[in-house]
mmCIF file of C-alpha atoms in Angstrom:
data_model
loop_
_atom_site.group_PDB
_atom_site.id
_atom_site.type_symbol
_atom_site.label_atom_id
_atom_site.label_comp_id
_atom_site.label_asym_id
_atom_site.label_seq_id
_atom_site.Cartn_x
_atom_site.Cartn_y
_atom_site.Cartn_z
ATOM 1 C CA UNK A 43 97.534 122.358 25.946
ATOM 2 C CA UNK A 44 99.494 121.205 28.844
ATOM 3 C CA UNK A 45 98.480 117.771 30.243
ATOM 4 C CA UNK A 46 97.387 118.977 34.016
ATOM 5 C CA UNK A 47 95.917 121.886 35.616
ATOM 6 C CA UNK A 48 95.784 122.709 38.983
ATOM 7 C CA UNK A 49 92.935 124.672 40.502
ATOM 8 C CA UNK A 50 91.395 125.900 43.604
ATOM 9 C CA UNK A 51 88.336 126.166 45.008
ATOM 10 C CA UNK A 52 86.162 126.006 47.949
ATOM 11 C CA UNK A 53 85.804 122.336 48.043
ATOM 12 C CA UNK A 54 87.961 119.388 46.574
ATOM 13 C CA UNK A 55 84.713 118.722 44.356
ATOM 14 C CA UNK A 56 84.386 122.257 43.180
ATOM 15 C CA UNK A 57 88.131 122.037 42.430
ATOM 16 C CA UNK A 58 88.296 118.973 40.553
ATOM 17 C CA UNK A 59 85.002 120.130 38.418
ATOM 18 C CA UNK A 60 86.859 123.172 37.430
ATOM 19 C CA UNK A 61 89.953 121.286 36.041
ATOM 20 C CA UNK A 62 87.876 118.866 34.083
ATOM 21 C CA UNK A 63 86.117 121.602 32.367
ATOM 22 C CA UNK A 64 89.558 123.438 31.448
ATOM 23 C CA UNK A 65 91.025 120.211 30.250
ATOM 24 C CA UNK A 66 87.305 119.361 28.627
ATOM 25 C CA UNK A 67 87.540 115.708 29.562
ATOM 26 C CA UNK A 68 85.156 113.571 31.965
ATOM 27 C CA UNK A 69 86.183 112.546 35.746
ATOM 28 C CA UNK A 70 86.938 109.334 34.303
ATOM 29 C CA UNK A 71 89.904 110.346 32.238
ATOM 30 C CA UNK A 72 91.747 111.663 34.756
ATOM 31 C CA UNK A 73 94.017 111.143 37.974
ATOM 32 C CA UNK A 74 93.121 113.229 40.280
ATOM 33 C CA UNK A 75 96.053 114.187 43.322
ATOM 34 C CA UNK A 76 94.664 116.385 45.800
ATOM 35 C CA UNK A 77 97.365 118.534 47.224
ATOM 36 C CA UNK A 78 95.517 120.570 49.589
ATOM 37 C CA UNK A 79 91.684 119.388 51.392
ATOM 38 C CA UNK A 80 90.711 122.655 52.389
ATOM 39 C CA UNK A 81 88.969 123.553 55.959
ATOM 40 C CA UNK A 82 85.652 125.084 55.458
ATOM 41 C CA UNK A 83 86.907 127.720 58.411
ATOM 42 C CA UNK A 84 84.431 129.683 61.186
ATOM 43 C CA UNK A 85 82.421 131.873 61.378
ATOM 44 C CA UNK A 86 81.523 134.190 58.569
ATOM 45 C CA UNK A 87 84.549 131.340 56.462
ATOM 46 C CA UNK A 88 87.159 133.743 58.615
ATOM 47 C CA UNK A 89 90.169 130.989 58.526
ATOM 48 C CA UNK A 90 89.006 129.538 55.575
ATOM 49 C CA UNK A 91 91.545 127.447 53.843
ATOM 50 C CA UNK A 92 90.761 126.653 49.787
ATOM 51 C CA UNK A 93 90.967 123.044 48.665
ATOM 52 C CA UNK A 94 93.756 122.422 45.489
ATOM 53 C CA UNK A 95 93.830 119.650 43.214
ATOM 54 C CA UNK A 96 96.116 118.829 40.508
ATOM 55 C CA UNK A 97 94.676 117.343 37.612
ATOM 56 C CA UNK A 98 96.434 115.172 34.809
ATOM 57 C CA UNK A 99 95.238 113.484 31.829
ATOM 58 C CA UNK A 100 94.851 109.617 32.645
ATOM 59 C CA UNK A 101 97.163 108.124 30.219
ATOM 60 C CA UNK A 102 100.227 110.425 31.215
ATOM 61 C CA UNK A 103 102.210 108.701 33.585
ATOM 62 C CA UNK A 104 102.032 110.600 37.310
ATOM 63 C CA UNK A 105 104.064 110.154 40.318
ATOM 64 C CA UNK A 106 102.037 108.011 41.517
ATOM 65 C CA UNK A 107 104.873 104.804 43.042
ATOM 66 C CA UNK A 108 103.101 102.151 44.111
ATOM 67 C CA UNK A 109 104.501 101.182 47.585
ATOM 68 C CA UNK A 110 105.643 97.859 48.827
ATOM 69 C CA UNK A 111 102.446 96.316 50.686
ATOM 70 C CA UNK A 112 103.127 96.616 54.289
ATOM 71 C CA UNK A 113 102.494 92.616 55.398
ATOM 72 C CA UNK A 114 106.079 91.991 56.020
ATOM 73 C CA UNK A 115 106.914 94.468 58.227
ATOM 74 C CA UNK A 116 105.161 93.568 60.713
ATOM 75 C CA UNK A 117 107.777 92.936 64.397
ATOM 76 C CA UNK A 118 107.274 95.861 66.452
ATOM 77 C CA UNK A 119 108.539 96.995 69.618
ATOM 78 C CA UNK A 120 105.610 98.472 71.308
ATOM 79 C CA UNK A 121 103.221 96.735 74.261
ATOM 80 C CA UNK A 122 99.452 95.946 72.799
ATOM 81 C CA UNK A 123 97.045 95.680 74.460
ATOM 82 C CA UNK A 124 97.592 93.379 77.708
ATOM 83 C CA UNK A 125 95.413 90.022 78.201
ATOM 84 C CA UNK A 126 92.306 90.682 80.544
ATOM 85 C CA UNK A 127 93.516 88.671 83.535
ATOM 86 C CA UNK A 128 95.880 91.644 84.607
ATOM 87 C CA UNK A 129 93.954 94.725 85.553
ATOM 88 C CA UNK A 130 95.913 96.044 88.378
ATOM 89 C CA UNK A 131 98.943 97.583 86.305
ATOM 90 C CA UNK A 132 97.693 100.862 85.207
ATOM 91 C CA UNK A 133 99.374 104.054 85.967
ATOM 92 C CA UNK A 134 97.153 107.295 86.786
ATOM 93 C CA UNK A 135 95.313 109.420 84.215
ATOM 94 C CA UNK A 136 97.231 113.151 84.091
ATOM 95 C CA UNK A 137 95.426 115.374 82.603
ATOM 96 C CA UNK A 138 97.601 115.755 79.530
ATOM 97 C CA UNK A 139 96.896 112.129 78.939
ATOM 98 C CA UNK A 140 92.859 113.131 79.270
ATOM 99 C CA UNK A 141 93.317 115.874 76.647
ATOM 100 C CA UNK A 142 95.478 114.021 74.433
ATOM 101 C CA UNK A 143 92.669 111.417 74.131
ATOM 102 C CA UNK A 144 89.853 113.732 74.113
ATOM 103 C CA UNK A 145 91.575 115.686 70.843
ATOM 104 C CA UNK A 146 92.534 111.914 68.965
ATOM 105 C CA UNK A 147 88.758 111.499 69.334
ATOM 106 C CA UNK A 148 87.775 114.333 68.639
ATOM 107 C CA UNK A 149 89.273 115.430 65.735
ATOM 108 C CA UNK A 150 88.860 111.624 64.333
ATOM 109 C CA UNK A 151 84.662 112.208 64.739
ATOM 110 C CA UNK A 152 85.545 115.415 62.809
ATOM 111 C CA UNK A 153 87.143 113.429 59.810
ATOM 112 C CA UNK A 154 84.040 111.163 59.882
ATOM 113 C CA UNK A 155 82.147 114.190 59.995
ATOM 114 C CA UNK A 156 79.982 113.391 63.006
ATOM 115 C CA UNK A 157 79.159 116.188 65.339
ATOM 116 C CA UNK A 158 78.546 114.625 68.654
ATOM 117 C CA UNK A 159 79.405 115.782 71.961
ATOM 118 C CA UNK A 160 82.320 114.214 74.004
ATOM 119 C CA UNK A 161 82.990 114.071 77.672
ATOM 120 C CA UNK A 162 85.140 112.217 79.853
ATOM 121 C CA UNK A 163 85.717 111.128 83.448
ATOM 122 C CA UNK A 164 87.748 108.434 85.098
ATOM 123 C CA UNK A 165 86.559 105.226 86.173
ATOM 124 C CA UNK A 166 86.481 103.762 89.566
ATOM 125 C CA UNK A 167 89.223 101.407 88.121
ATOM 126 C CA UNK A 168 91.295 104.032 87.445
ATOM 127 C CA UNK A 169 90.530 104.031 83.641
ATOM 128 C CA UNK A 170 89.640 106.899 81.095
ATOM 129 C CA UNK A 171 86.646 106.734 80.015
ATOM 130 C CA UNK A 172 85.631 108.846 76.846
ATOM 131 C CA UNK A 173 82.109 108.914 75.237
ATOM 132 C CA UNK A 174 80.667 110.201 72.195
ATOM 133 C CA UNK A 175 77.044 111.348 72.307
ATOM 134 C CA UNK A 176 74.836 112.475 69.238
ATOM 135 C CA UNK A 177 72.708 111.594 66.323
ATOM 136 C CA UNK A 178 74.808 110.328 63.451
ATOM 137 C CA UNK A 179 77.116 108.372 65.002
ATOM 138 C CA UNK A 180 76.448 105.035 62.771
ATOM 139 C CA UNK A 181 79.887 106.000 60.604
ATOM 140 C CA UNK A 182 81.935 105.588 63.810
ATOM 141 C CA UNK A 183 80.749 103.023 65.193
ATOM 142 C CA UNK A 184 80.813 100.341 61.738
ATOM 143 C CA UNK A 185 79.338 96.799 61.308
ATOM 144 C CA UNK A 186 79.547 94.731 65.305
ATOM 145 C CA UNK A 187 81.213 98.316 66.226
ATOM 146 C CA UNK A 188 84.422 97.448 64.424
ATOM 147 C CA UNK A 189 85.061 100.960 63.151
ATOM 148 C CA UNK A 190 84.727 101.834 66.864
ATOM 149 C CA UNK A 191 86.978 99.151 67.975
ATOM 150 C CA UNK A 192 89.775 100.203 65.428
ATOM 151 C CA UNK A 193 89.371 103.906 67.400
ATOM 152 C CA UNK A 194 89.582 102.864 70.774
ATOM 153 C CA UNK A 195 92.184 100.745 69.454
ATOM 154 C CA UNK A 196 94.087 103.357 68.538
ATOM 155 C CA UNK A 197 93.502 105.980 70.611
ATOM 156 C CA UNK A 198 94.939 103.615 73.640
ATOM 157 C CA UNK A 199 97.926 103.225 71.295
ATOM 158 C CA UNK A 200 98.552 107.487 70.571
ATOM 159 C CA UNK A 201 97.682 107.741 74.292
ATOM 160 C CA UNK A 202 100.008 105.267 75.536
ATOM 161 C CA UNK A 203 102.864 106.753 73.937
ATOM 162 C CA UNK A 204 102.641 109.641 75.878
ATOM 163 C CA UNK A 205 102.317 108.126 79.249
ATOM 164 C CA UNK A 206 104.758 106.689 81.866
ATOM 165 C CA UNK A 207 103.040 103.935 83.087
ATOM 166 C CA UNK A 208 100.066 102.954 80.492
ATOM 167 C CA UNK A 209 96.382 103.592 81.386
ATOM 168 C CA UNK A 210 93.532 101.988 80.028
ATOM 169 C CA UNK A 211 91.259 103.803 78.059
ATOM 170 C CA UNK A 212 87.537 103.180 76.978
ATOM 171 C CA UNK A 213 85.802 104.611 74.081
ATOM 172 C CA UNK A 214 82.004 104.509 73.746
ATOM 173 C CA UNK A 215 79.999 106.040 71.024
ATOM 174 C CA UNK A 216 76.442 106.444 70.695
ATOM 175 C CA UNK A 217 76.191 104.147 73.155
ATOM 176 C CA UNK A 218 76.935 101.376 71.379
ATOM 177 C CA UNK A 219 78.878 100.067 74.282
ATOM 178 C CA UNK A 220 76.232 99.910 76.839
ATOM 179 C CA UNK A 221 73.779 98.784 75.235
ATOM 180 C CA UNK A 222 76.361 95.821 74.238
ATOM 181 C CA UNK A 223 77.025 95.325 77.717
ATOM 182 C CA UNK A 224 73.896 94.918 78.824
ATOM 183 C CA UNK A 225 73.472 91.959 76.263
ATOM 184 C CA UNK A 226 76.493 90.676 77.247
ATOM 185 C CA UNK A 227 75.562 90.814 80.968
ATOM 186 C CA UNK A 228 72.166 89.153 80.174
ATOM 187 C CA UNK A 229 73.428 86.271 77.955
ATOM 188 C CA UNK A 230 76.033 85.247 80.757
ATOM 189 C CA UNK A 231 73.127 85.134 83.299
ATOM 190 C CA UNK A 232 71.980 82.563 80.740
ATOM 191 C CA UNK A 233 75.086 80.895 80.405
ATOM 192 C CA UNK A 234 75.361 80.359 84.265
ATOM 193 C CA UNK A 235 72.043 78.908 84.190
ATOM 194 C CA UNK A 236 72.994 76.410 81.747
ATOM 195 C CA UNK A 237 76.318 75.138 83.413
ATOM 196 C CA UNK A 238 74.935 75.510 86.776
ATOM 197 C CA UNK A 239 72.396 73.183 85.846
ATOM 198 C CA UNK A 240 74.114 70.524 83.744
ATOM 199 C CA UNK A 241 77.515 70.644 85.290
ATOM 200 C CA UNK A 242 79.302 71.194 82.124
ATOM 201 C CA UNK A 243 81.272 73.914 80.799
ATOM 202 C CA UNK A 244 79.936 76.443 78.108
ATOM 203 C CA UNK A 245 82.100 78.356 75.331
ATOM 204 C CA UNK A 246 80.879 81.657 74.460
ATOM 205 C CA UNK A 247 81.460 83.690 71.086
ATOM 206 C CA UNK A 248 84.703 85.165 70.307
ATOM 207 C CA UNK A 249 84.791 88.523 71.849
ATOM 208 C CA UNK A 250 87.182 91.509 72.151
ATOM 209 C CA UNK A 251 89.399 91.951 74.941
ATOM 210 C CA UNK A 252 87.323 94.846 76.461
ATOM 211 C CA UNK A 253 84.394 92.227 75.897
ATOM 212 C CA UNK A 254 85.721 89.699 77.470
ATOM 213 C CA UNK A 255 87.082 91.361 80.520
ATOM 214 C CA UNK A 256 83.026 92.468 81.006
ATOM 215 C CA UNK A 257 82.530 88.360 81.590
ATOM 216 C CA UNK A 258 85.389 87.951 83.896
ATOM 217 C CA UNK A 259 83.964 90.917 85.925
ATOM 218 C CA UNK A 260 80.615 90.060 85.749
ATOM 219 C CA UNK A 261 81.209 86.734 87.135
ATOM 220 C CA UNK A 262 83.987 87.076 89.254
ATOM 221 C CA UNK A 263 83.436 86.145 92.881
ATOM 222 C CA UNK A 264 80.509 84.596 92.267
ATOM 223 C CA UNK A 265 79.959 81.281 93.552
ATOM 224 C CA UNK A 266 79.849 77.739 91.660
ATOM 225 C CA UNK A 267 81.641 79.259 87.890
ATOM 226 C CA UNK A 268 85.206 80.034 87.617
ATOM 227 C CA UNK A 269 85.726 81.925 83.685
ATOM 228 C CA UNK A 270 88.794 81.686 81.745
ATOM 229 C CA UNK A 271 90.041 82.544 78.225
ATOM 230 C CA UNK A 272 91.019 80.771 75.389
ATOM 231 C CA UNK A 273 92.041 80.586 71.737
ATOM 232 C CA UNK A 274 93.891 83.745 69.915
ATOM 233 C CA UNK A 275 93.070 87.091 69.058
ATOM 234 C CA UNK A 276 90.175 87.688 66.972
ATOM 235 C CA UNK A 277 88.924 84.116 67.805
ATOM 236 C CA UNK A 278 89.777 84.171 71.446
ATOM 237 C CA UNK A 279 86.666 83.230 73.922
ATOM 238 C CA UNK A 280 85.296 83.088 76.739
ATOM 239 C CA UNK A 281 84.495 79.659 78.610
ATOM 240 C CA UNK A 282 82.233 79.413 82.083
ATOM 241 C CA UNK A 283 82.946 76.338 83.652
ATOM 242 C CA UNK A 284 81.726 74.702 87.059
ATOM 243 C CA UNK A 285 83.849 75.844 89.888
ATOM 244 C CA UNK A 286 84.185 72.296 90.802
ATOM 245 C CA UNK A 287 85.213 70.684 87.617
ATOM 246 C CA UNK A 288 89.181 70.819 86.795
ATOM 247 C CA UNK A 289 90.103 74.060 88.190
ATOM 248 C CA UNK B 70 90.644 112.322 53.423
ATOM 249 C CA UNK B 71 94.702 112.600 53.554
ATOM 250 C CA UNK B 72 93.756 114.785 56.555
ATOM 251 C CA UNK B 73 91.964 112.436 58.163
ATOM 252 C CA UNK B 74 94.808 109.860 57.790
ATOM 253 C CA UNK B 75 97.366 112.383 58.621
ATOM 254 C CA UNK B 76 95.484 113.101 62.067
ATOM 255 C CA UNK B 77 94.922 109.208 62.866
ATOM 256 C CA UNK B 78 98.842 108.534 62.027
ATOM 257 C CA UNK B 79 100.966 111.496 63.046
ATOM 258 C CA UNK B 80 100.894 110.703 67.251
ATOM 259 C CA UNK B 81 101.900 107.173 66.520
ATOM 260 C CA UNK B 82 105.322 108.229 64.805
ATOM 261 C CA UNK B 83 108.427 109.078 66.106
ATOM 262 C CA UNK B 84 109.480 111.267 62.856
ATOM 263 C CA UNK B 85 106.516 113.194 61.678
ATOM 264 C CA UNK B 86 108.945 115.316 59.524
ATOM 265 C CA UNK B 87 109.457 112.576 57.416
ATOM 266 C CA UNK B 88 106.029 111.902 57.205
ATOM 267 C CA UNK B 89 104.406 112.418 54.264
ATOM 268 C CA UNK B 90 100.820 111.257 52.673
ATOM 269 C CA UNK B 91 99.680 112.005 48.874
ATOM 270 C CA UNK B 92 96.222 111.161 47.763
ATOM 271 C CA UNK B 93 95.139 110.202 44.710
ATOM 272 C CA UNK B 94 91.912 109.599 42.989
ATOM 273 C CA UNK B 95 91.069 107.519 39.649
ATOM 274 C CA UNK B 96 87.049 107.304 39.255
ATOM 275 C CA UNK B 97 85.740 106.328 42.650
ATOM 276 C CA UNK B 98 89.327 105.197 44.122
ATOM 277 C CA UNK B 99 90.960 107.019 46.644
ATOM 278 C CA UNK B 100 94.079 106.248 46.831
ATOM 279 C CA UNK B 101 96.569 107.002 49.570
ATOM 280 C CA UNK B 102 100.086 106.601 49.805
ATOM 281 C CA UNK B 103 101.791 107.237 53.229
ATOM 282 C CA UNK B 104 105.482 107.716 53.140
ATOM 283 C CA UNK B 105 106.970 107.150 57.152
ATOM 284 C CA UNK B 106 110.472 107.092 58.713
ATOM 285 C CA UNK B 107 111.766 103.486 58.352
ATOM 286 C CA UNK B 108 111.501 103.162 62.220
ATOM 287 C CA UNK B 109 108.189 104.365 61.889
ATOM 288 C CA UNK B 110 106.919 101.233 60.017
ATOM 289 C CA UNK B 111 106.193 99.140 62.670
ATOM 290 C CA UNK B 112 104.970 101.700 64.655
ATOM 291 C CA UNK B 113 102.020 102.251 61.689
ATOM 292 C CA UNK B 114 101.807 98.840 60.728
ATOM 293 C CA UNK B 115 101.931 96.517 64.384
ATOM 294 C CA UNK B 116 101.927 93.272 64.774
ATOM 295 C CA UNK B 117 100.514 91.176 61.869
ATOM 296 C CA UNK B 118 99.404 94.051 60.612
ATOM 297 C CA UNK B 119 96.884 94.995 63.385
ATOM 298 C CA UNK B 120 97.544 98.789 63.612
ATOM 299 C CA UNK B 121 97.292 99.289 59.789
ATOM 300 C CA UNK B 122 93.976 97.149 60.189
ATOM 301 C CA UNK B 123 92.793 99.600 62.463
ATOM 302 C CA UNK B 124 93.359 102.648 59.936
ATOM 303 C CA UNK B 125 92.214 100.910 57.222
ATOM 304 C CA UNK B 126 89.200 100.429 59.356
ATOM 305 C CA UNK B 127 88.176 103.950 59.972
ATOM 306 C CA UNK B 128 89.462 104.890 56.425
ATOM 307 C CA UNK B 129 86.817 102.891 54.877
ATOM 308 C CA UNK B 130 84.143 104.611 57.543
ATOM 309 C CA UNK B 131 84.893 107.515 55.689
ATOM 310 C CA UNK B 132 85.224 106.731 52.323
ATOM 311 C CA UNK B 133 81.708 105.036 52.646
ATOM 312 C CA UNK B 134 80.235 108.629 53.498
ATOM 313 C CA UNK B 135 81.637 109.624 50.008
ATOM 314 C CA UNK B 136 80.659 106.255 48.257
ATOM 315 C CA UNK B 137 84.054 105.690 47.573
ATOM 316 C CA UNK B 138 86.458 103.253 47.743
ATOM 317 C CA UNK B 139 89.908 103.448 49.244
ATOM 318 C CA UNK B 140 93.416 102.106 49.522
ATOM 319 C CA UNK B 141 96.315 103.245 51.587
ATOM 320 C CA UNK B 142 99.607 102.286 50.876
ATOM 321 C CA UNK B 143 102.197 102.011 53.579
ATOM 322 C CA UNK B 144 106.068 102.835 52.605
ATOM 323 C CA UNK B 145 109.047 103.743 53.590
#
């Protein structure tokens, strides 16, 4: 008996339960590659493509190289994302750029298998703004909506690589955003209170970028607190201080 | 979920001919290894490792769904 099969099915889990029971061993014996995922397909399974798997015996040695870890290589070229303070940089939305985004989310909420609905519009600032509506969207959103950060992330990256002059693009999902703005809007209220009343400055909580820049904009203008940033990415905050003091 | 990688990677590389993802499993390990053009690296990776963090991120989103664990390998 040879030491790997190779099988297809409808699913990667039909697949691999077919090879264990030709090579009569339990999923813990094995190494399981999966060569091909399958796509369930439309309607009626017209387009319908079959998942494959190759199975082989555990203690057989497979192609499987271990690759360098990636930590060292780590100088790159490419513009992240730019600090807050300068908004007025951002090159116009075509709508290639729109599409491109809208199919990176899109087909990322597929992988996650969430079955929202997205839109999009542009912002008065010029910014794309793309939301994901629905049910189940817990999976892409994550613990303090890092799963969603690491999307938007991202998709401003895949995005940007297409474009001229880079455009800033927002990702919400299931709301998550807004209703995180809101609390962010509400605790600076409460922050302004406090300095405005004993003169002093007051740190808030390490934020994102996108977070932070909701601070600056909520209090900018506004008379008696100047806001700045400081410390470094992910620890980087956001401090309200009297407009008085040192600035 | 080497699809799901594959669509999350591919518009960040210059050579998407030369990129290539296997995937793996051993018990409840995923394991995916995603081979990129040399010049892509950096592209993936990003600075300290902030890109790859980001993949990783949604990675594990998914493998959670499937109570599994996983690990992606970068190389060249």
């Amino acid at each position: 008996m040879s030491n790997w099969v190779e099988t297809t099915a409808k699913t990667v889990d039909l697949a691999i339960e077919q090879a264990l029971e030709t090579l009569g061993v339990g999923v813990d014996d094995v190494i399981i590659e999966v060569i091909e995922e399958g796509e369930a397909g439309g309607l009626l399974g017209f387009g319908r493509k079959p998942a494959r798997v190759r199975v082989s015996l555990a203690d057989e040695e497979v192609s499987e190289q271990t690759m360098p870890s990636d930590e060292h290589a780590a100088e790159i070229d490419e513009e992240d994302e730019p600090e807050e303070e300068d908004l007025d940089r951002y090159g116009a939305v075509t709508p290639e750029l729109e599409d491109a985004a809208l199919d990176y989310v899109q087909a990322i909420m597929q992988g996650l298998n969430i079955h929202g609905r997205i839109g999009s519009y542009i912002g008065e600032d010029g910014s794309l703004n793309i939301e994901v509506t629905g049910k189940d969207c817990g999976p892409a959103i994550g613990h303090h909506g890092e799963t969603l950060d690491a999307i938007a992330y991202l998709t401003g990256l895949a995005v940007n690589r297409k474009a001229d002059k880079r455009v800033r693009v927002s990702l919400d999902i299931g709301g998550y955003r807004q209703r995180r703005e809101k609390k962010i809007r509400e605790m600076v209220e409460r922050q302004v209170d406090r300095v405005e009343s004993s003169g002093k400055p007051s740190r808030l909580k390490p934020m994102t970028a996108a977070e932070r820049r909701i601070v600056h904009l909520a209090l900018k203008g506004r008379h008696g607190v100047i806001t700045y940033s400081q410390g470094v990415d992910p620890e980087r905050y956001v401090v309200i201080a009297p407009a008085d003091g040192d600035a | 979920m080497k699809d799901l990688l594959d669509t999350i990677v591919r518009p960040l590389v210059d050579n998407e001919e030369v990129m290539q993802i296997t995937e793996h499993r051993r018990g409840n390990q995923t394991i995916l290894n995603l081979k990129l053009a040399s010049e892509d690296m950096g592209r993936v990776i990003g600075k300290g490792g902030k890109r790859a963090t980001a993949i990783r991120n949604i990675m594990k989103a998914r493998a959670f769904q499937e109570r599994r664990r996983v690990s992606i390998n970068i190389g060249e």
